[in-house]
Short mmCIF file of C-alpha atoms and ligand atoms in Angstrom, two decimals:
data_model
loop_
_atom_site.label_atom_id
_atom_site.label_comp_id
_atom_site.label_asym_id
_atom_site.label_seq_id
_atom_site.Cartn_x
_atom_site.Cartn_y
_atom_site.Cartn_z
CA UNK A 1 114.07 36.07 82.03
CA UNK A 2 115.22 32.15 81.28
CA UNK A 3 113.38 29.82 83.48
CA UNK A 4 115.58 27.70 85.95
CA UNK A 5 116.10 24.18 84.66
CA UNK A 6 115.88 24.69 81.02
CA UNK A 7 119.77 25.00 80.52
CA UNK A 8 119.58 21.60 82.03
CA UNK A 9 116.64 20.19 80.05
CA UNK A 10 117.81 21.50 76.75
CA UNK A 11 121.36 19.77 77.81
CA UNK A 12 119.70 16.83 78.54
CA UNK A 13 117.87 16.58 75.00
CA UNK A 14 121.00 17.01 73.11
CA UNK A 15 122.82 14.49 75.10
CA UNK A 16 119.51 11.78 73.81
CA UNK A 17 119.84 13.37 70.45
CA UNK A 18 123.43 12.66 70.63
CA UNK A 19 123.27 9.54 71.65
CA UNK A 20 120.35 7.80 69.11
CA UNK A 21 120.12 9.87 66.27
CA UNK A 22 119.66 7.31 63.26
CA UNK A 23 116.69 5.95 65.23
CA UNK A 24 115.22 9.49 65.29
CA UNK A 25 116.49 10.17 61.89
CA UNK A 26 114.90 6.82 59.75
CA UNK A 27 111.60 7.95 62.07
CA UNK A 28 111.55 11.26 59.84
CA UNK A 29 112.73 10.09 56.54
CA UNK A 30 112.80 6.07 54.89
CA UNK A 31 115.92 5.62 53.24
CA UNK A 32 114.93 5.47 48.80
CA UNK A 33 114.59 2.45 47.15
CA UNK A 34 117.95 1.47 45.52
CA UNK A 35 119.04 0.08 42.06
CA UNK A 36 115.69 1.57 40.13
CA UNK A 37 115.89 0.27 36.69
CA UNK A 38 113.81 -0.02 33.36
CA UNK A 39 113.48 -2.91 31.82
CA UNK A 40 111.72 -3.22 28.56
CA UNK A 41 111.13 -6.56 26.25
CA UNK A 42 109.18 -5.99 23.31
CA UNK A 43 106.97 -3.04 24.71
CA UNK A 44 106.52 -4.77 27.89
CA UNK A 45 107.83 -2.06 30.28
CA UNK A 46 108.92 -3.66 34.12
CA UNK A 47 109.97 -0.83 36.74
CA UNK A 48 112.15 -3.21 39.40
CA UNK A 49 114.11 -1.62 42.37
CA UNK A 50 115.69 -3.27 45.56
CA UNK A 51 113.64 -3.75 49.05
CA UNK A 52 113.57 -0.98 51.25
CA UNK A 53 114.77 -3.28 54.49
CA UNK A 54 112.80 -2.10 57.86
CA UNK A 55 113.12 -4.07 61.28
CA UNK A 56 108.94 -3.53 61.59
CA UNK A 57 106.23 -2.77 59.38
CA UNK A 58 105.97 -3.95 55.70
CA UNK A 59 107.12 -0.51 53.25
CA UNK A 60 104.78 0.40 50.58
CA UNK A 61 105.52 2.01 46.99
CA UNK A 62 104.12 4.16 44.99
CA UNK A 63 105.17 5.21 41.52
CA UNK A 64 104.41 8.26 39.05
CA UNK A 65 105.03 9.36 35.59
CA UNK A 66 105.16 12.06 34.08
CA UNK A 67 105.34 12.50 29.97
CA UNK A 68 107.97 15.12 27.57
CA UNK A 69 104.50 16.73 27.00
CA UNK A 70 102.80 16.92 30.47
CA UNK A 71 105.13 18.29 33.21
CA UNK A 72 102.94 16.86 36.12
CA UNK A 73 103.46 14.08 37.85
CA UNK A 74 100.78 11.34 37.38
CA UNK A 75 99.60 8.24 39.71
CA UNK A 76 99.83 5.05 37.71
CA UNK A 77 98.43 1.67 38.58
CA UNK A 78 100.87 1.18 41.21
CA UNK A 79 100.05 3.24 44.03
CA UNK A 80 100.67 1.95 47.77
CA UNK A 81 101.96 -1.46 46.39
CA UNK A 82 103.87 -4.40 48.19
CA UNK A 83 106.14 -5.56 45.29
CA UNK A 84 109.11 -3.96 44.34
CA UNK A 85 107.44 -3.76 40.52
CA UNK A 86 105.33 -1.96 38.42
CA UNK A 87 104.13 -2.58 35.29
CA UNK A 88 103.81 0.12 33.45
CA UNK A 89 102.89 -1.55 29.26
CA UNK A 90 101.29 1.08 27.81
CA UNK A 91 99.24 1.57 24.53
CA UNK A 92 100.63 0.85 21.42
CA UNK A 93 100.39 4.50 20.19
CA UNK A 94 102.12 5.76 22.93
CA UNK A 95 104.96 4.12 22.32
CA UNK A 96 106.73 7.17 21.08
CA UNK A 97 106.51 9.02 24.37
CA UNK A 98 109.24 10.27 26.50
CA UNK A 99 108.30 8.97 29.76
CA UNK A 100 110.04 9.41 33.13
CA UNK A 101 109.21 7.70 36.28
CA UNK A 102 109.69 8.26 39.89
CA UNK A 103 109.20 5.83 42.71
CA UNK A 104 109.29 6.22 46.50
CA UNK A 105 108.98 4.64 50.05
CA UNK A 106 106.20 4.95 52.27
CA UNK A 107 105.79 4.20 55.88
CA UNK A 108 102.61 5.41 57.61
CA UNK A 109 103.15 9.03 57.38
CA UNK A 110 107.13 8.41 56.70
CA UNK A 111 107.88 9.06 52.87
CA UNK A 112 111.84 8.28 51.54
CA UNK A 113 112.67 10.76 48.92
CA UNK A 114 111.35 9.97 45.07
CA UNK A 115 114.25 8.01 42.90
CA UNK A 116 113.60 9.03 39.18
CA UNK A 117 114.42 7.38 36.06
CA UNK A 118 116.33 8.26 32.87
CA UNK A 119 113.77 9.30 30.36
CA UNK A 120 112.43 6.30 28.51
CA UNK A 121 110.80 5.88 24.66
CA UNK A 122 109.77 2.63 23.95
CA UNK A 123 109.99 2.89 20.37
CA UNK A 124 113.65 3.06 21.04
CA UNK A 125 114.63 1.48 24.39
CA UNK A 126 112.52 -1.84 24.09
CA UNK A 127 114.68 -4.87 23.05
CA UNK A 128 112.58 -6.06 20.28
CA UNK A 129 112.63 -9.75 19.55
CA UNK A 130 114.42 -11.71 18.52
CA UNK A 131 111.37 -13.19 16.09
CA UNK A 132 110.78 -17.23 16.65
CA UNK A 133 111.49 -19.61 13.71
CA UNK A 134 108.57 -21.58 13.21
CA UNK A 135 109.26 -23.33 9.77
CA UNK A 136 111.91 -23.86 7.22
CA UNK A 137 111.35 -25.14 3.88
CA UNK A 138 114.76 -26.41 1.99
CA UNK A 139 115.41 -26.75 -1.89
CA UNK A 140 118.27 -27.60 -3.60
CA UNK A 141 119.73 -24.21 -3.36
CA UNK A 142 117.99 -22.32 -1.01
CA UNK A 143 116.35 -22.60 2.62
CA UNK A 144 113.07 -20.82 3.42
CA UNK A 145 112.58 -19.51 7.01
CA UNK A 146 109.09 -18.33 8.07
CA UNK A 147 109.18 -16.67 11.74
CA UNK A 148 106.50 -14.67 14.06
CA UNK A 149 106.76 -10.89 14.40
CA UNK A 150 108.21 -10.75 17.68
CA UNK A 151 105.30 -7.41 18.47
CA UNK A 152 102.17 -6.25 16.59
CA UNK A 153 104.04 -3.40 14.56
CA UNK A 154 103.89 -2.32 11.10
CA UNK A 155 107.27 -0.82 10.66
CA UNK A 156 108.75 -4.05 11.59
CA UNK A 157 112.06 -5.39 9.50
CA UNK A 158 113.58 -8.66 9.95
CA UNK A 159 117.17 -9.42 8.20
CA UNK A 160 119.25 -13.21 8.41
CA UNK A 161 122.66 -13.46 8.93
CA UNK A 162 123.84 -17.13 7.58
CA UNK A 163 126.97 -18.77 7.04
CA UNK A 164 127.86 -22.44 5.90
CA UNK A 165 128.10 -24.03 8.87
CA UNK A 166 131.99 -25.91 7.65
CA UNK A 167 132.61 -22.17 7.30
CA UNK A 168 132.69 -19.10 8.92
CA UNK A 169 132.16 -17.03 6.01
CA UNK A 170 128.74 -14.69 7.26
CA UNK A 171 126.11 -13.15 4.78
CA UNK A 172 123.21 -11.18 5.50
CA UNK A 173 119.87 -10.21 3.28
CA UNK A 174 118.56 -7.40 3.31
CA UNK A 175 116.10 -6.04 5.54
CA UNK A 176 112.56 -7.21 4.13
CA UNK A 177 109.20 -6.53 5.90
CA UNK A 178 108.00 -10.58 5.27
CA UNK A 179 107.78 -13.00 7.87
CA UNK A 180 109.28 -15.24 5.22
CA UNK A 181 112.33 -14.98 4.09
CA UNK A 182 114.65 -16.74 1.67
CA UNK A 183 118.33 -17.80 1.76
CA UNK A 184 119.09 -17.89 -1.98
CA UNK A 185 122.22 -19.78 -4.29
CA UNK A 186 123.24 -22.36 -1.46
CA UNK A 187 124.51 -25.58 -2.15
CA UNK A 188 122.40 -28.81 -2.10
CA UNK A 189 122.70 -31.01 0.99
CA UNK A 190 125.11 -28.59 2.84
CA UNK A 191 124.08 -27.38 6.45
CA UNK A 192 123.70 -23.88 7.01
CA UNK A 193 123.49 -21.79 10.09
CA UNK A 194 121.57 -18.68 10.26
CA UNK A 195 120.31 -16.41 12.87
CA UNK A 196 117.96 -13.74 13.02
CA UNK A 197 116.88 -10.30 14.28
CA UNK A 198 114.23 -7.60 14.17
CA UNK A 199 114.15 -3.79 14.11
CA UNK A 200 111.72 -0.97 14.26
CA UNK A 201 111.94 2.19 12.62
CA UNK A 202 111.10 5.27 15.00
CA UNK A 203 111.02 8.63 13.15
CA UNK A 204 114.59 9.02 11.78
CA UNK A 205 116.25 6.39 14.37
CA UNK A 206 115.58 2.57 14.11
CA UNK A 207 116.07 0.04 17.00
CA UNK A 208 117.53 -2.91 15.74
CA UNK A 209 117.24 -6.36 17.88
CA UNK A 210 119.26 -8.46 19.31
CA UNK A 211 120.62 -11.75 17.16
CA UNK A 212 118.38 -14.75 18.01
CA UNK A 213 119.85 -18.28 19.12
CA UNK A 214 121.55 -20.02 15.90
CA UNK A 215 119.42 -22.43 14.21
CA UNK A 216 120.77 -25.21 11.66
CA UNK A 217 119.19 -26.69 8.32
CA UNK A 218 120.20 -28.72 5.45
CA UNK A 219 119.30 -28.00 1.96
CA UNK A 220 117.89 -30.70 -0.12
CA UNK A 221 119.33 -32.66 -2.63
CA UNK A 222 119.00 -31.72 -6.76
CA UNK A 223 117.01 -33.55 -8.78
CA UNK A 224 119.94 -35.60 -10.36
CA UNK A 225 121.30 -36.12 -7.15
CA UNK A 226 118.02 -37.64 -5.93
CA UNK A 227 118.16 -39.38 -9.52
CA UNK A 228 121.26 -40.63 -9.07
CA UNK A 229 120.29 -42.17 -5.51
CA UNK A 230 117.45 -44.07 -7.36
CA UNK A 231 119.43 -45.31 -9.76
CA UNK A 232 122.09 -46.96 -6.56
CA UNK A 233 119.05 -47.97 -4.94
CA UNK A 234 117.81 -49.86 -8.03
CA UNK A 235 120.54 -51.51 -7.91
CA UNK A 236 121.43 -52.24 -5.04
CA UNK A 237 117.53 -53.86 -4.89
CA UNK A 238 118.57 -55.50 -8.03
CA UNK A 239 122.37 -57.23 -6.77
CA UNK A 240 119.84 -58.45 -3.16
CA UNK A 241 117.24 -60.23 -5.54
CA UNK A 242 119.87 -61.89 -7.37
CA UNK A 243 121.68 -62.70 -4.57
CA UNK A 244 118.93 -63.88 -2.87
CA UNK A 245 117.89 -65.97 -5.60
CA UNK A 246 120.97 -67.55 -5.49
CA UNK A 247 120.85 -68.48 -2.20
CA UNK A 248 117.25 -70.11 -2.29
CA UNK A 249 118.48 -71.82 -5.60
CA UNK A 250 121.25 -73.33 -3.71
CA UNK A 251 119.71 -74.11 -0.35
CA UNK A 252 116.80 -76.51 -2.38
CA UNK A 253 119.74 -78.02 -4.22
CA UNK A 254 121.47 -79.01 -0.90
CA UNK A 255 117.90 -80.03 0.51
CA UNK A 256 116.97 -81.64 -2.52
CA UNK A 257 117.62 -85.29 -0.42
CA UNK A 258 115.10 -83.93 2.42
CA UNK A 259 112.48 -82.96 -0.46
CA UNK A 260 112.29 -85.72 -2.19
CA UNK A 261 112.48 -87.79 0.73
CA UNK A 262 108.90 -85.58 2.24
CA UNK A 263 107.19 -86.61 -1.29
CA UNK A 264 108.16 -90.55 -1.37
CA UNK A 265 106.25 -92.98 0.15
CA UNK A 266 107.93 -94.71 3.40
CA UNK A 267 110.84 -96.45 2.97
CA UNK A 268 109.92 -100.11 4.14
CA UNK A 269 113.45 -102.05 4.57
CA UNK A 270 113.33 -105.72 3.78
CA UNK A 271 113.10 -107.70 6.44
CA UNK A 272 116.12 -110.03 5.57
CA UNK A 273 118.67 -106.20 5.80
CA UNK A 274 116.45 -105.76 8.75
CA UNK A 275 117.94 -108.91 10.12
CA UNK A 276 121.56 -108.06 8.13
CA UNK A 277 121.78 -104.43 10.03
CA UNK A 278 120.68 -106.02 13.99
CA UNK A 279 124.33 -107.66 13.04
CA UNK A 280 126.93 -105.80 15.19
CA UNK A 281 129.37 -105.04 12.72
CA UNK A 282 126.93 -103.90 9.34
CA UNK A 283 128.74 -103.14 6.02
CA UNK A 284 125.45 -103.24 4.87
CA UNK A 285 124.70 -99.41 5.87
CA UNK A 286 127.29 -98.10 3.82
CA UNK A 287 126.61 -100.19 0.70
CA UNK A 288 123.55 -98.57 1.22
CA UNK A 289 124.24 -95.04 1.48
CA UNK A 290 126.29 -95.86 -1.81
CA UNK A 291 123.39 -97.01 -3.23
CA UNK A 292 121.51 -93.80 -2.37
CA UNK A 293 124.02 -91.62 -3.76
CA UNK A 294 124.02 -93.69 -6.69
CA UNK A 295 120.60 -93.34 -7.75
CA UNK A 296 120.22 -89.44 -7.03
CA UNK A 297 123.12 -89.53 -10.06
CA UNK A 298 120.99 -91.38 -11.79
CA UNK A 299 118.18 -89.15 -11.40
CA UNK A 300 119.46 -86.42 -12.49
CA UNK A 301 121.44 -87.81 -15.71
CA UNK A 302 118.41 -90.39 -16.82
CA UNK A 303 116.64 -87.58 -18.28
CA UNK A 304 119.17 -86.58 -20.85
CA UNK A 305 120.60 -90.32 -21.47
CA UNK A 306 117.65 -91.06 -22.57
CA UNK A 307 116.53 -88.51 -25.22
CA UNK A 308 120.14 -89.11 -26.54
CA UNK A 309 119.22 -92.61 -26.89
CA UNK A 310 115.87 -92.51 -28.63
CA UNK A 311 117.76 -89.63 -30.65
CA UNK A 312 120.46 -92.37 -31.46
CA UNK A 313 117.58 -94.87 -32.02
CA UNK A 314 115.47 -92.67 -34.41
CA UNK A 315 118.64 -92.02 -36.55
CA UNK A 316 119.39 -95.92 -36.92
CA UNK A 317 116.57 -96.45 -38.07
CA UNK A 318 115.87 -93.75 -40.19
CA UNK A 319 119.52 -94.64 -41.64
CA UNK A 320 118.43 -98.47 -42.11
CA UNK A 321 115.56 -96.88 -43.59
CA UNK A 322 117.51 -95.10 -46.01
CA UNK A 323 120.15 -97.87 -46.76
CA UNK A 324 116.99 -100.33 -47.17
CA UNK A 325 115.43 -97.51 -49.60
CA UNK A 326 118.67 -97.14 -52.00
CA UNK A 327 119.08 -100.97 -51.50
CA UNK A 328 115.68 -101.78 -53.21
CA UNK A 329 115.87 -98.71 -55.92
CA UNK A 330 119.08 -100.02 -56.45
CA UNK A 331 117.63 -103.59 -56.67
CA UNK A 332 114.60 -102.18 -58.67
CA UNK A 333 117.76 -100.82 -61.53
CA UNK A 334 119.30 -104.11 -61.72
C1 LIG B 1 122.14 -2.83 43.65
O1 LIG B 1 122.86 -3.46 42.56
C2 LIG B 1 124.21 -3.74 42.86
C3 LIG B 1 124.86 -4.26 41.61
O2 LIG B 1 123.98 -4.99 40.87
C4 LIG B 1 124.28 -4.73 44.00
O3 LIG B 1 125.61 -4.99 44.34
C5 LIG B 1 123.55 -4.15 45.22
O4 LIG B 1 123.52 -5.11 46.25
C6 LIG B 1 122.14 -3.76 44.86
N1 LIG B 1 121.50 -3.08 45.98
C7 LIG B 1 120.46 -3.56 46.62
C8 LIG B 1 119.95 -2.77 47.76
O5 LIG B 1 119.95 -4.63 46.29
C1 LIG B 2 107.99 0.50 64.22
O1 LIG B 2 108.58 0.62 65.53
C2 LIG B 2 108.53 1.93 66.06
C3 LIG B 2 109.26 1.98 67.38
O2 LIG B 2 109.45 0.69 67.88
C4 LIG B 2 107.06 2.32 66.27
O3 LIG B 2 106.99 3.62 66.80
C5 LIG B 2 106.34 2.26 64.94
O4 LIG B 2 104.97 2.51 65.12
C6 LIG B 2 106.51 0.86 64.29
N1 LIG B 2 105.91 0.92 63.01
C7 LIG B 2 105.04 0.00 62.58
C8 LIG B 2 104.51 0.17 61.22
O5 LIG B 2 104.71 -0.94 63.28
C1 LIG B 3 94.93 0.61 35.84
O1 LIG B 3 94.23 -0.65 35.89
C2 LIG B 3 92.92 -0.58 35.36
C3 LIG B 3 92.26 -1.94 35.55
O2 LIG B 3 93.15 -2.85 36.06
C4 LIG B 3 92.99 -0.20 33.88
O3 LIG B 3 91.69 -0.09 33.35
C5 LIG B 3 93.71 1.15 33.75
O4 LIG B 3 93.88 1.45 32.38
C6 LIG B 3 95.07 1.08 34.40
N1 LIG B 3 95.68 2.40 34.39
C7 LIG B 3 96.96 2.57 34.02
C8 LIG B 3 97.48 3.98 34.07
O5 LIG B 3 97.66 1.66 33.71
C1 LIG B 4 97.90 5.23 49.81
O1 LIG B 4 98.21 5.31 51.19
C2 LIG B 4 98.02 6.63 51.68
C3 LIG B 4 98.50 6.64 53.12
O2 LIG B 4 98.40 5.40 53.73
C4 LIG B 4 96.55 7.04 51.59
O3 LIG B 4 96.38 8.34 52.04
C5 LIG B 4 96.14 6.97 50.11
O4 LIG B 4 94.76 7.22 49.99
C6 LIG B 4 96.46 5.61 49.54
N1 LIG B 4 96.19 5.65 48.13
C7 LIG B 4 95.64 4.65 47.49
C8 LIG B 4 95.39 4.87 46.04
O5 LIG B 4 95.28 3.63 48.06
C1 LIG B 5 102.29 -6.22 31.99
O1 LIG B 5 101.05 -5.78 31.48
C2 LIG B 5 100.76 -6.23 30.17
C3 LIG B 5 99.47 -5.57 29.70
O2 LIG B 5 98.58 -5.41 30.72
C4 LIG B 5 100.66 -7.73 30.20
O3 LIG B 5 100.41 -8.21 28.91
C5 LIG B 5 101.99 -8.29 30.70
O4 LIG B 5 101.90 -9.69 30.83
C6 LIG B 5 102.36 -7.71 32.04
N1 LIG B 5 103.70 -8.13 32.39
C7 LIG B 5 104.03 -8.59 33.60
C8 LIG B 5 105.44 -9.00 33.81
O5 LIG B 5 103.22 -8.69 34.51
C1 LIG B 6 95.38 5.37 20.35
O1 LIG B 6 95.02 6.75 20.50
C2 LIG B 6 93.70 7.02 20.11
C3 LIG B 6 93.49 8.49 20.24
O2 LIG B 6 94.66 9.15 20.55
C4 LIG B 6 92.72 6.25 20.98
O3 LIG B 6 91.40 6.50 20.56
C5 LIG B 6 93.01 4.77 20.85
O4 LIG B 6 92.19 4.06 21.75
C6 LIG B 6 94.45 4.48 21.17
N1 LIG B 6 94.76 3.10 20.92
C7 LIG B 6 95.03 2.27 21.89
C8 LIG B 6 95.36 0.87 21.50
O5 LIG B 6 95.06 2.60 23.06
#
């Protein structure tokens, strides 16, 4: 027997539910997180999704795992959390795992529906590298790089793509497991351009790296080269001295007048030129200058005039000598 009213009443509820029902609906169920993605750098493994956006109350997160061997879902470290992020790093030997993850909303007692993942192995999803240059030795044909392993692995393989930098022409070298690698048969003092990159090897697969940034070097110069540098420096040392010598040679030459004038005593002028040069119009400076210039020629020829003199001098009279000699043998015959 229906009760009177309750066509009313149930009329009257549809007409509310008709008339707000995303308010009643996001009070059941919080919409998911959006844009739930991996990322991975060198086994550092970053769950990030977008803000769940409510008008009150601050949503909290929490995310699970589960493993390819273990079905069940798993709390991790990030359980009821604020950030839109959870770190989820994990050993070193468990690198090799499938792992999937699932994260979801939570409001109170509200819970949005779980977002999962794409299965993720670290071995082969994490971008490894690229390994940092530290050093780089150059010879005459060759450059030397020594990087850092980019993670603490032992099946870690770098390899060097290079080119001459004038060129575009590219080489590689083979993968080698040493942080130190060589660029061989290069030419001396050429710049060369060289990037480089890691990989792992996982079971059959491998995950090779990224390129690094491109880094530039010059090899060094041959030993005849450098020789032959020496040798143009030599010389080029040599040609200054001379030169400079010159210079100096010629510059005490041309100050000669000033030196000799710092090592004579004071030139004391007569007193009747003293008298002669208060004379407005003096001839007498000239004649003197003249003078001056006279006896600097004199200086400088004296010397020679006179050994050619006493040369002359000891030849007359060694030939007077001579003549006197013959005369008195000749007198001492007749
Ligand atoms: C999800 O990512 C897309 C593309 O990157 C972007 O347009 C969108 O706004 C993101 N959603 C949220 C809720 O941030
Ligand atoms: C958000 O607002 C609704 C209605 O206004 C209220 O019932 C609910 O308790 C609020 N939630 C929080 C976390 O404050
Ligand atoms: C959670 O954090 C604690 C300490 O911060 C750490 O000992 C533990 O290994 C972490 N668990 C997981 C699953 O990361
Ligand atoms: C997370 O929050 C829920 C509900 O608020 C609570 O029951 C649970 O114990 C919390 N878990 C942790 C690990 O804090
Ligand atoms: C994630 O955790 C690892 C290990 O605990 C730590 O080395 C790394 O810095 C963390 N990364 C971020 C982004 O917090
Ligand atoms: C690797 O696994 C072994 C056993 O499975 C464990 O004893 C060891 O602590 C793990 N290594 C690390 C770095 O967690």
């Amino acid at each position: 027997m229906p009760r009177p009213g309750a066509a009313p009443l149930l009329c009257l509820l549809q007409l509310l539910s008709l008339l707000e029902p995303p308010a009643a609906d996001s009070l059941l169920q919080l919409p998911a997180p959006q844009n739930v993605t991996i990322y991975s750098n060198n086994y550092q493994n970053l769950l990030r999704w977008a803000p769940v956006k409510l008008d009150n109350g601050s949503v909290l997160y929490t995310v699970q795992s589960r493993t390819g061997a273990d079905n069940r879902w798993v709390e991790m470290n990030c359980t009821n959390i604020t950030k839109t992020e959870c770190n989820f790093t994990h050993p070193d030997n468990k690198s090799y795992w499938t792992i999937t993850l699932r994260v979801r909303a939570e409001l109170g007692q509200v819970k949005s529906d779980w977002v999962e993942t794409n299965k993720f192995v670290a071995d082969q999803n994490t971008i490894i590298g690229p390994p940092v240059i530290v050093n780089v030795d150059s010879t005459p044909d060759s450059l030397f790089l020594s990087f850092l392993p980019p993670v603490n692995k032992n099946t870690l393989q770098y390899l060097v793509r290079y080119w001459e930098k004038s060129t575009n022409e590219q080489h590689e070298t083979q993968w080698t497991k040493n942080t130190r690698t060589g660029l061989l048969n290069l030419k001396q003092l050429t710049v060369y351009c060289f990037q480089i990159r890691a990989k792992v090897q996982v079971l059959l697969n491998e995950n090779i790296g990224p390129l690094s940034e491109t880094y530039c070097h010059k090899t060094a110069a041959s030993d005849a080269t450098r020789a032959g540098f020496v040798v143009v420096i030599f010389v080029v040392a040599t040609v200054t001295v001379v030169i400079l010598a010159i210079v100096c040679f010629l510059f005490t030459q041309k100050f000669n007048q000033v030196v000799k004038y710092w090592f004579q005593p004071p030139f004391n002028i007569p007193e009747h030129i003293k008298e002669y040069l208060k004379d407005p119009d003096m001839p007498v400076l000239e004649e003197l200058q003249n003078n001056c210039a006279e006896e600097d020629l004199w200086d400088s020829l004296s010397v020679v005039s006179n050994a050619e003199g006493s040369q002359t001098l000891i030849r007359g009279t060694l030939n007077t000598n001579v003549h006197s000699d013959s005369r008195s043998i000749e007198s001492e015959k007749t």
